[in-house]
Amino acid sequence: MNWTTDNQKNLMLLSGRAHPELAEAVSKELGVPVTPQTARDFANGEIFVRFEDSVRGSDAFVLQSHPAPLNTWLMEQLIMIDALKRGSAKRITAILPFYPYARQDKKHRGREPISARLVADLLKTAGADRIITVDLHTDQIQGFFDGPVDHMHAQGQLAEYVKDKYGTENVTVVSPDSGRVRVAEKWADSFNGAPLAFIHKTRDPLVPNQVKSNRVVGDVEGQICVLIDDMIDTGGTIAGAVRVLKDAGAGDVIIATTHGVFSDPAAERLATCGAREVIATDTLPIAPEKRFENLTVLSIAPLLAQTIQQVFENGSVTSLFDGNA
Ligand code: R5P
């Protein structure tokens, strides 16, 4: 008997039902099929999942995207992780390209939950050993999960696209609020030290998705403004920022975001806000009716596939987004 083979892990890719196109794209990049499974919904909303192949001893990667209704997709991912644990998978990595509830990462007022922490606890309790995610709303969410978190960034891919198409001359990188200035600085570095500006934004803590973009801090006159954000939900923040930039004399405004949540009326707002182009990745599925004319969607699949491979081979994932080992 060859005892060493018993200790070798085999990579298995499992996918929830939220974004099959992304799972297929990752599978193709990796050269590993998506493990066939049965998934059913019961009349009362309960979900049932069963894998068709043995998962015993596997290094299992459970990919799930979290568009609306995200509570359903989160529950499905938890159930899949539970099935893997009970099926004796050797290691379970939960892949959440868009981390749900990331905006609830702290208590703003008394008697509020920290739901991003709860999501991490649920994943751990279900049996996840580690997490792979992309562009968390705030970096500190990494610390919510008791285990390794590979926090990947789409900035390299998005910035390369913008540079190839619009160059680096007369570019100002714009943060849509003061909280994202640090990220905007990294973008500015990748545009050869381009100038920075940010929008002074205020929000009503009692009304979700309601923001007011007040004024731009920085000189944007005649500049190509690269307006960045981690996510676009209803589009209120970004459309308001474009208006303020245009009022301040900006030239073209290019919007780059990782997560195209695109809750209504985002598509309409983005199509008519005056931006030249909106670039998003496919961490979330974007329905055909929400694909407005000046929208470009870049695939996150290569980055996810490379990350899975590095994790499986105990390589370096940092090198995938900053070029350093
Ligand atoms: C806020 O801090 C986030 O980074 C986004 O700017 C915001 O959540 C987007 O939401 P909406 O598109 O609804 O304004």
Tab-separated table of C-alpha atoms and ligand atoms in Angstrom:
chain	number	residue	atom	x	y	z
A	1	MET	CA	0.000	0.000	0.000
A	2	ASN	CA	1.249	3.500	-0.849
A	3	TRP	CA	0.575	5.534	2.323
A	4	THR	CA	1.755	8.864	0.884
A	5	THR	CA	-1.070	9.120	-1.631
A	6	ASP	CA	-3.583	8.889	1.208
A	7	ASN	CA	-2.220	12.155	2.563
A	8	GLN	CA	-2.387	14.036	-0.707
A	9	LYS	CA	-5.195	16.508	-1.048
A	10	ASN	CA	-7.128	16.899	-4.246
A	11	LEU	CA	-8.509	20.250	-5.264
A	12	MET	CA	-12.295	20.382	-5.606
A	13	LEU	CA	-14.233	23.397	-6.840
A	14	LEU	CA	-17.814	23.678	-5.609
A	15	SER	CA	-20.236	26.379	-6.571
A	16	GLY	CA	-23.458	27.781	-5.178
A	17	ARG	CA	-26.214	28.722	-7.578
A	18	ALA	CA	-25.916	32.504	-7.396
A	19	HIS	CA	-23.439	33.083	-10.225
A	20	PRO	CA	-22.831	29.944	-12.333
A	21	GLU	CA	-21.084	31.925	-15.103
A	22	LEU	CA	-18.354	32.994	-12.681
A	23	ALA	CA	-17.935	29.425	-11.412
A	24	GLU	CA	-17.609	28.160	-14.998
A	25	ALA	CA	-15.043	30.849	-15.813
A	26	VAL	CA	-12.980	29.997	-12.702
A	27	SER	CA	-13.254	26.290	-13.526
A	28	LYS	CA	-11.978	26.937	-17.042
A	29	GLU	CA	-9.050	29.032	-15.807
A	30	LEU	CA	-8.118	26.387	-13.245
A	31	GLY	CA	-8.731	23.349	-15.429
A	32	VAL	CA	-10.770	21.821	-12.589
A	33	PRO	CA	-14.443	20.966	-13.122
A	34	VAL	CA	-17.171	22.282	-10.864
A	35	THR	CA	-18.219	19.288	-8.727
A	36	PRO	CA	-21.724	18.230	-9.746
A	37	GLN	CA	-24.332	18.695	-7.048
A	38	THR	CA	-28.040	18.591	-6.452
A	39	ALA	CA	-29.541	21.760	-4.994
A	40	ARG	CA	-33.221	22.099	-4.277
A	41	ASP	CA	-35.533	24.650	-2.697
A	42	PHE	CA	-38.385	23.462	-0.521
A	43	ALA	CA	-41.758	25.177	-0.493
A	44	ASN	CA	-40.988	27.038	2.720
A	45	GLY	CA	-37.648	28.336	1.401
A	46	GLU	CA	-35.359	25.733	2.970
A	47	ILE	CA	-32.414	24.721	0.781
A	48	PHE	CA	-31.072	21.190	0.259
A	49	VAL	CA	-27.643	20.468	-1.218
A	50	ARG	CA	-25.858	17.187	-1.967
A	51	PHE	CA	-22.582	16.684	-3.830
A	52	GLU	CA	-22.562	13.933	-6.423
A	53	ASP	CA	-18.883	13.034	-5.912
A	54	SER	CA	-17.036	12.063	-2.743
A	55	VAL	CA	-15.387	15.033	-1.034
A	56	ARG	CA	-13.444	12.963	1.513
A	57	GLY	CA	-9.909	14.272	2.006
A	58	SER	CA	-10.344	17.074	-0.515
A	59	ASP	CA	-9.019	20.636	-0.474
A	60	ALA	CA	-12.448	22.119	-1.124
A	61	PHE	CA	-13.071	25.631	-2.482
A	62	VAL	CA	-16.701	26.736	-2.146
A	63	LEU	CA	-17.433	29.657	-4.451
A	64	GLN	CA	-20.594	31.644	-3.893
A	65	SER	CA	-21.516	35.114	-5.085
A	66	HIS	CA	-23.902	37.232	-3.008
A	67	PRO	CA	-26.322	39.231	-5.135
A	68	ALA	CA	-29.921	39.760	-3.983
A	69	PRO	CA	-31.467	37.799	-2.306
A	70	LEU	CA	-28.124	37.548	-0.548
A	71	ASN	CA	-29.454	35.928	2.637
A	72	THR	CA	-30.509	32.920	0.541
A	73	TRP	CA	-27.118	32.641	-1.138
A	74	LEU	CA	-25.294	33.047	2.145
A	75	MET	CA	-27.383	30.271	3.673
A	76	GLU	CA	-26.733	28.049	0.665
A	77	GLN	CA	-22.992	28.556	1.045
A	78	LEU	CA	-23.189	27.733	4.769
A	79	ILE	CA	-25.111	24.555	4.006
A	80	MET	CA	-22.537	23.557	1.377
A	81	ILE	CA	-19.730	24.093	3.889
A	82	ASP	CA	-21.604	21.983	6.435
A	83	ALA	CA	-22.040	19.190	3.872
A	84	LEU	CA	-18.296	19.318	3.114
A	85	LYS	CA	-17.400	19.164	6.795
A	86	ARG	CA	-19.683	16.187	7.360
A	87	GLY	CA	-18.364	14.576	4.151
A	88	SER	CA	-14.798	14.712	5.587
A	89	ALA	CA	-13.255	17.353	3.328
A	90	LYS	CA	-9.717	17.946	4.581
A	91	ARG	CA	-9.738	21.732	4.262
A	92	ILE	CA	-12.604	24.060	3.351
A	93	THR	CA	-12.065	27.488	1.808
A	94	ALA	CA	-15.083	29.741	1.443
A	95	ILE	CA	-14.783	32.089	-1.543
A	96	LEU	CA	-16.908	35.226	-1.233
A	97	PRO	CA	-15.937	37.517	-4.132
A	98	PHE	CA	-18.318	40.122	-2.638
A	99	TYR	CA	-18.460	39.842	1.156
A	100	PRO	CA	-22.087	40.321	2.233
A	101	TYR	CA	-22.935	42.780	5.025
A	102	ALA	CA	-19.470	44.338	4.728
A	103	ARG	CA	-20.937	47.799	5.241
A	104	GLN	CA	-22.131	46.774	8.696
A	105	ASP	CA	-18.623	46.537	10.112
A	106	LYS	CA	-19.089	48.691	13.201
A	107	LYS	CA	-21.751	50.095	15.488
A	108	HIS	CA	-22.572	53.651	14.479
A	109	ARG	CA	-25.039	54.023	17.313
A	110	GLY	CA	-26.130	51.946	20.318
A	111	ARG	CA	-28.195	48.759	19.883
A	112	GLU	CA	-26.879	48.034	16.376
A	113	PRO	CA	-25.397	44.716	15.152
A	114	ILE	CA	-21.971	44.178	13.622
A	115	SER	CA	-23.309	41.946	10.882
A	116	ALA	CA	-20.029	41.593	8.979
A	117	ARG	CA	-18.621	39.905	12.101
A	118	LEU	CA	-21.681	37.671	12.353
A	119	VAL	CA	-21.128	36.495	8.747
A	120	ALA	CA	-17.533	35.562	9.643
A	121	ASP	CA	-18.744	33.671	12.722
A	122	LEU	CA	-21.363	31.813	10.676
A	123	LEU	CA	-18.757	30.728	8.127
A	124	LYS	CA	-16.458	29.519	10.903
A	125	THR	CA	-19.237	27.673	12.709
A	126	ALA	CA	-20.326	25.994	9.474
A	127	GLY	CA	-16.768	24.659	9.051
A	128	ALA	CA	-14.814	27.074	6.844
A	129	ASP	CA	-11.065	26.954	7.534
A	130	ARG	CA	-10.191	29.982	5.461
A	131	ILE	CA	-11.705	32.714	3.305
A	132	ILE	CA	-10.861	34.188	-0.073
A	133	THR	CA	-12.528	37.498	-0.822
A	134	VAL	CA	-12.077	40.572	-3.017
A	135	ASP	CA	-11.953	44.250	-2.039
A	136	LEU	CA	-13.569	44.209	1.378
A	137	HIS	CA	-15.415	47.396	2.231
A	138	THR	CA	-12.888	47.905	5.039
A	139	ASP	CA	-9.636	46.031	5.648
A	140	GLN	CA	-10.375	45.294	9.292
A	141	ILE	CA	-13.098	42.795	8.315
A	142	GLN	CA	-10.201	40.386	7.705
A	143	GLY	CA	-9.789	40.199	11.465
A	144	PHE	CA	-13.415	39.193	12.024
A	145	PHE	CA	-12.730	35.647	10.802
A	146	ASP	CA	-10.718	33.399	13.089
A	147	GLY	CA	-8.462	31.941	10.407
A	148	PRO	CA	-6.558	32.957	7.282
A	149	VAL	CA	-8.260	35.481	4.991
A	150	ASP	CA	-6.835	36.053	1.535
A	151	HIS	CA	-8.008	39.549	0.719
A	152	MET	CA	-7.532	40.044	-3.004
A	153	HIS	CA	-7.699	43.327	-4.912
A	154	ALA	CA	-9.111	44.091	-8.343
A	155	GLN	CA	-7.310	47.426	-8.526
A	156	GLY	CA	-4.471	46.132	-10.712
A	157	GLN	CA	-6.856	44.831	-13.335
A	158	LEU	CA	-9.148	47.877	-13.253
A	159	ALA	CA	-6.271	50.379	-13.306
A	160	GLU	CA	-4.523	48.605	-16.200
A	161	TYR	CA	-7.720	48.784	-18.229
A	162	VAL	CA	-8.149	52.513	-17.527
A	163	LYS	CA	-4.476	53.279	-18.261
A	164	ASP	CA	-4.519	51.344	-21.526
A	165	LYS	CA	-7.588	53.184	-22.712
A	166	TYR	CA	-7.163	56.701	-21.329
A	167	GLY	CA	-3.438	56.994	-20.545
A	168	THR	CA	-1.966	58.615	-17.450
A	169	GLU	CA	-1.765	62.262	-18.601
A	170	ASN	CA	-4.105	64.790	-16.965
A	171	VAL	CA	-5.602	62.127	-14.741
A	172	THR	CA	-6.897	62.938	-11.263
A	173	VAL	CA	-7.947	60.034	-9.065
A	174	VAL	CA	-11.112	60.847	-7.144
A	175	SER	CA	-12.439	59.205	-4.003
A	176	PRO	CA	-16.226	59.512	-3.649
A	177	ASP	CA	-15.900	60.088	0.114
A	178	SER	CA	-13.224	60.756	2.702
A	179	GLY	CA	-13.193	57.092	3.809
A	180	ARG	CA	-11.758	55.864	0.532
A	181	VAL	CA	-8.896	58.345	0.215
A	182	ARG	CA	-6.307	55.759	1.311
A	183	VAL	CA	-7.391	53.431	-1.508
A	184	ALA	CA	-7.420	56.372	-3.931
A	185	GLU	CA	-3.792	57.065	-2.947
A	186	LYS	CA	-2.850	53.566	-4.090
A	187	TRP	CA	-4.633	54.206	-7.372
A	188	ALA	CA	-2.799	57.532	-7.745
A	189	ASP	CA	0.529	55.700	-7.244
A	190	SER	CA	-0.330	53.346	-10.080
A	191	PHE	CA	-1.022	56.402	-12.274
A	192	ASN	CA	2.554	57.683	-11.762
A	193	GLY	CA	1.636	59.816	-8.763
A	194	ALA	CA	-1.479	61.409	-10.274
A	195	PRO	CA	-3.153	64.145	-8.186
A	196	LEU	CA	-5.963	63.229	-5.809
A	197	ALA	CA	-9.330	64.736	-5.064
A	198	PHE	CA	-12.211	63.603	-2.909
A	199	ILE	CA	-15.875	64.386	-2.523
A	200	HIS	CA	-17.184	65.636	0.764
A	201	LYS	CA	-20.187	63.318	1.226
A	202	THR	CA	-22.666	63.210	4.070
A	203	ARG	CA	-25.372	60.622	4.748
A	204	ASP	CA	-28.459	60.348	6.886
A	205	PRO	CA	-27.789	57.455	9.320
A	206	LEU	CA	-31.524	56.808	9.530
A	207	VAL	CA	-32.127	56.366	5.785
A	208	PRO	CA	-30.309	53.549	3.922
A	209	ASN	CA	-28.632	54.438	0.593
A	210	GLN	CA	-29.366	58.156	0.971
A	211	VAL	CA	-26.298	60.321	0.466
A	212	LYS	CA	-25.514	63.928	-0.294
A	213	SER	CA	-22.412	64.807	-2.305
A	214	ASN	CA	-21.556	68.304	-1.189
A	215	ARG	CA	-18.390	69.523	-2.921
A	216	VAL	CA	-15.097	68.370	-4.374
A	217	VAL	CA	-11.905	68.882	-2.410
A	218	GLY	CA	-9.050	69.267	-4.929
A	219	ASP	CA	-8.616	70.778	-8.389
A	220	VAL	CA	-10.297	68.760	-11.147
A	221	GLU	CA	-10.767	71.418	-13.814
A	222	GLY	CA	-10.200	69.955	-17.286
A	223	GLN	CA	-8.904	66.712	-15.776
A	224	ILE	CA	-9.777	63.122	-16.670
A	225	CYS	CA	-11.284	62.067	-13.349
A	226	VAL	CA	-10.946	58.408	-12.415
A	227	LEU	CA	-13.636	58.024	-9.789
A	228	ILE	CA	-13.149	54.858	-7.729
A	229	ASP	CA	-15.286	52.967	-5.232
A	230	ASP	CA	-15.419	49.473	-3.807
A	231	MET	CA	-19.076	49.050	-4.735
A	232	ILE	CA	-21.913	50.745	-6.510
A	233	ASP	CA	-25.238	49.839	-4.953
A	234	THR	CA	-28.060	52.206	-5.927
A	235	GLY	CA	-25.620	54.536	-7.664
A	236	GLY	CA	-26.524	57.510	-5.455
A	237	THR	CA	-22.971	58.075	-4.211
A	238	ILE	CA	-21.329	57.815	-7.617
A	239	ALA	CA	-23.929	59.751	-9.627
A	240	GLY	CA	-23.790	62.526	-7.013
A	241	ALA	CA	-20.004	62.555	-7.227
A	242	VAL	CA	-20.080	62.839	-11.041
A	243	ARG	CA	-22.441	65.810	-10.785
A	244	VAL	CA	-20.154	67.592	-8.312
A	245	LEU	CA	-17.103	66.873	-10.476
A	246	LYS	CA	-18.794	68.181	-13.616
A	247	ASP	CA	-19.909	71.311	-11.739
A	248	ALA	CA	-16.272	71.820	-10.755
A	249	GLY	CA	-15.212	71.735	-14.427
A	250	ALA	CA	-13.963	68.141	-14.735
A	251	GLY	CA	-13.366	66.753	-18.235
A	252	ASP	CA	-14.207	63.075	-18.711
A	253	VAL	CA	-15.239	61.078	-15.668
A	254	ILE	CA	-14.355	57.368	-15.697
A	255	ILE	CA	-15.873	55.261	-12.933
A	256	ALA	CA	-14.092	52.123	-11.698
A	257	THR	CA	-15.588	49.822	-9.111
A	258	THR	CA	-15.054	46.231	-8.019
A	259	HIS	CA	-18.574	45.256	-7.020
A	260	GLY	CA	-21.475	46.155	-9.332
A	261	VAL	CA	-24.327	45.578	-6.890
A	262	PHE	CA	-26.562	47.704	-9.111
A	263	SER	CA	-29.751	47.775	-7.045
A	264	ASP	CA	-32.436	49.842	-8.729
A	265	PRO	CA	-32.165	52.556	-9.942
A	266	ALA	CA	-28.386	52.209	-10.333
A	267	ALA	CA	-28.348	51.269	-14.034
A	268	GLU	CA	-30.499	54.272	-14.955
A	269	ARG	CA	-28.499	56.639	-12.757
A	270	LEU	CA	-25.184	55.426	-14.129
A	271	ALA	CA	-26.330	55.530	-17.748
A	272	THR	CA	-27.444	59.133	-17.431
A	273	CYS	CA	-25.010	60.616	-14.894
A	274	GLY	CA	-22.606	61.970	-17.506
A	275	ALA	CA	-19.729	59.538	-16.918
A	276	ARG	CA	-17.891	58.464	-20.042
A	277	GLU	CA	-17.507	54.852	-18.935
A	278	VAL	CA	-18.306	52.680	-15.929
A	279	ILE	CA	-15.990	49.722	-15.330
A	280	ALA	CA	-16.947	46.961	-12.899
A	281	THR	CA	-15.881	43.374	-12.324
A	282	ASP	CA	-18.138	40.326	-12.243
A	283	THR	CA	-17.818	39.517	-8.534
A	284	LEU	CA	-21.622	39.754	-8.747
A	285	PRO	CA	-23.788	38.723	-11.700
A	286	ILE	CA	-25.057	41.689	-13.705
A	287	ALA	CA	-28.389	40.995	-15.392
A	288	PRO	CA	-28.657	41.836	-19.135
A	289	GLU	CA	-31.231	44.582	-18.454
A	290	LYS	CA	-28.736	46.292	-16.139
A	291	ARG	CA	-25.937	46.293	-18.715
A	292	PHE	CA	-26.215	49.876	-19.937
A	293	GLU	CA	-24.290	51.086	-22.969
A	294	ASN	CA	-21.193	52.584	-21.372
A	295	LEU	CA	-20.685	49.714	-18.914
A	296	THR	CA	-17.616	47.485	-19.212
A	297	VAL	CA	-17.416	44.305	-17.121
A	298	LEU	CA	-14.005	42.749	-16.462
A	299	SER	CA	-13.830	39.167	-15.237
A	300	ILE	CA	-12.452	38.475	-11.778
A	301	ALA	CA	-12.178	34.754	-12.654
A	302	PRO	CA	-8.430	34.789	-13.514
A	303	LEU	CA	-7.584	36.412	-10.165
A	304	LEU	CA	-9.771	33.936	-8.243
A	305	ALA	CA	-8.338	30.970	-10.137
A	306	GLN	CA	-4.749	32.088	-9.494
A	307	THR	CA	-5.560	32.622	-5.818
A	308	ILE	CA	-7.072	29.142	-5.515
A	309	GLN	CA	-4.005	27.664	-7.165
A	310	GLN	CA	-1.611	29.520	-4.850
A	311	VAL	CA	-3.576	28.494	-1.755
A	312	PHE	CA	-3.679	24.882	-2.924
A	313	GLU	CA	0.056	24.854	-3.623
A	314	ASN	CA	0.959	26.849	-0.489
A	315	GLY	CA	2.309	29.634	-2.709
A	316	SER	CA	2.072	33.402	-2.314
A	317	VAL	CA	-1.143	35.256	-3.005
A	318	THR	CA	0.319	38.686	-2.204
A	319	SER	CA	2.379	38.464	-5.378
A	320	LEU	CA	-0.849	38.273	-7.370
A	321	PHE	CA	-1.830	41.841	-6.627
A	322	ASP	CA	1.282	43.811	-5.749
A	323	GLY	CA	3.945	42.032	-7.750
A	324	ASN	CA	5.983	41.178	-4.637
A	325	ALA	CA	6.587	37.693	-3.287
B	1	R5P	C1	-19.884	53.564	0.941
B	1	R5P	O1	-19.137	53.780	1.894
B	1	R5P	C2	-19.581	52.607	-0.151
B	1	R5P	O2	-18.215	52.566	-0.438
B	1	R5P	C3	-20.360	52.955	-1.404
B	1	R5P	O3	-19.981	54.257	-1.830
B	1	R5P	C4	-21.843	52.943	-1.181
B	1	R5P	O4	-22.224	51.889	-0.340
B	1	R5P	C5	-22.552	52.809	-2.506
B	1	R5P	O5	-23.930	52.841	-2.289
B	1	R5P	P1	-24.885	53.625	-3.287
B	1	R5P	O6	-24.477	53.246	-4.677
B	1	R5P	O7	-26.270	53.127	-2.940
B	1	R5P	O8	-24.722	55.089	-3.007
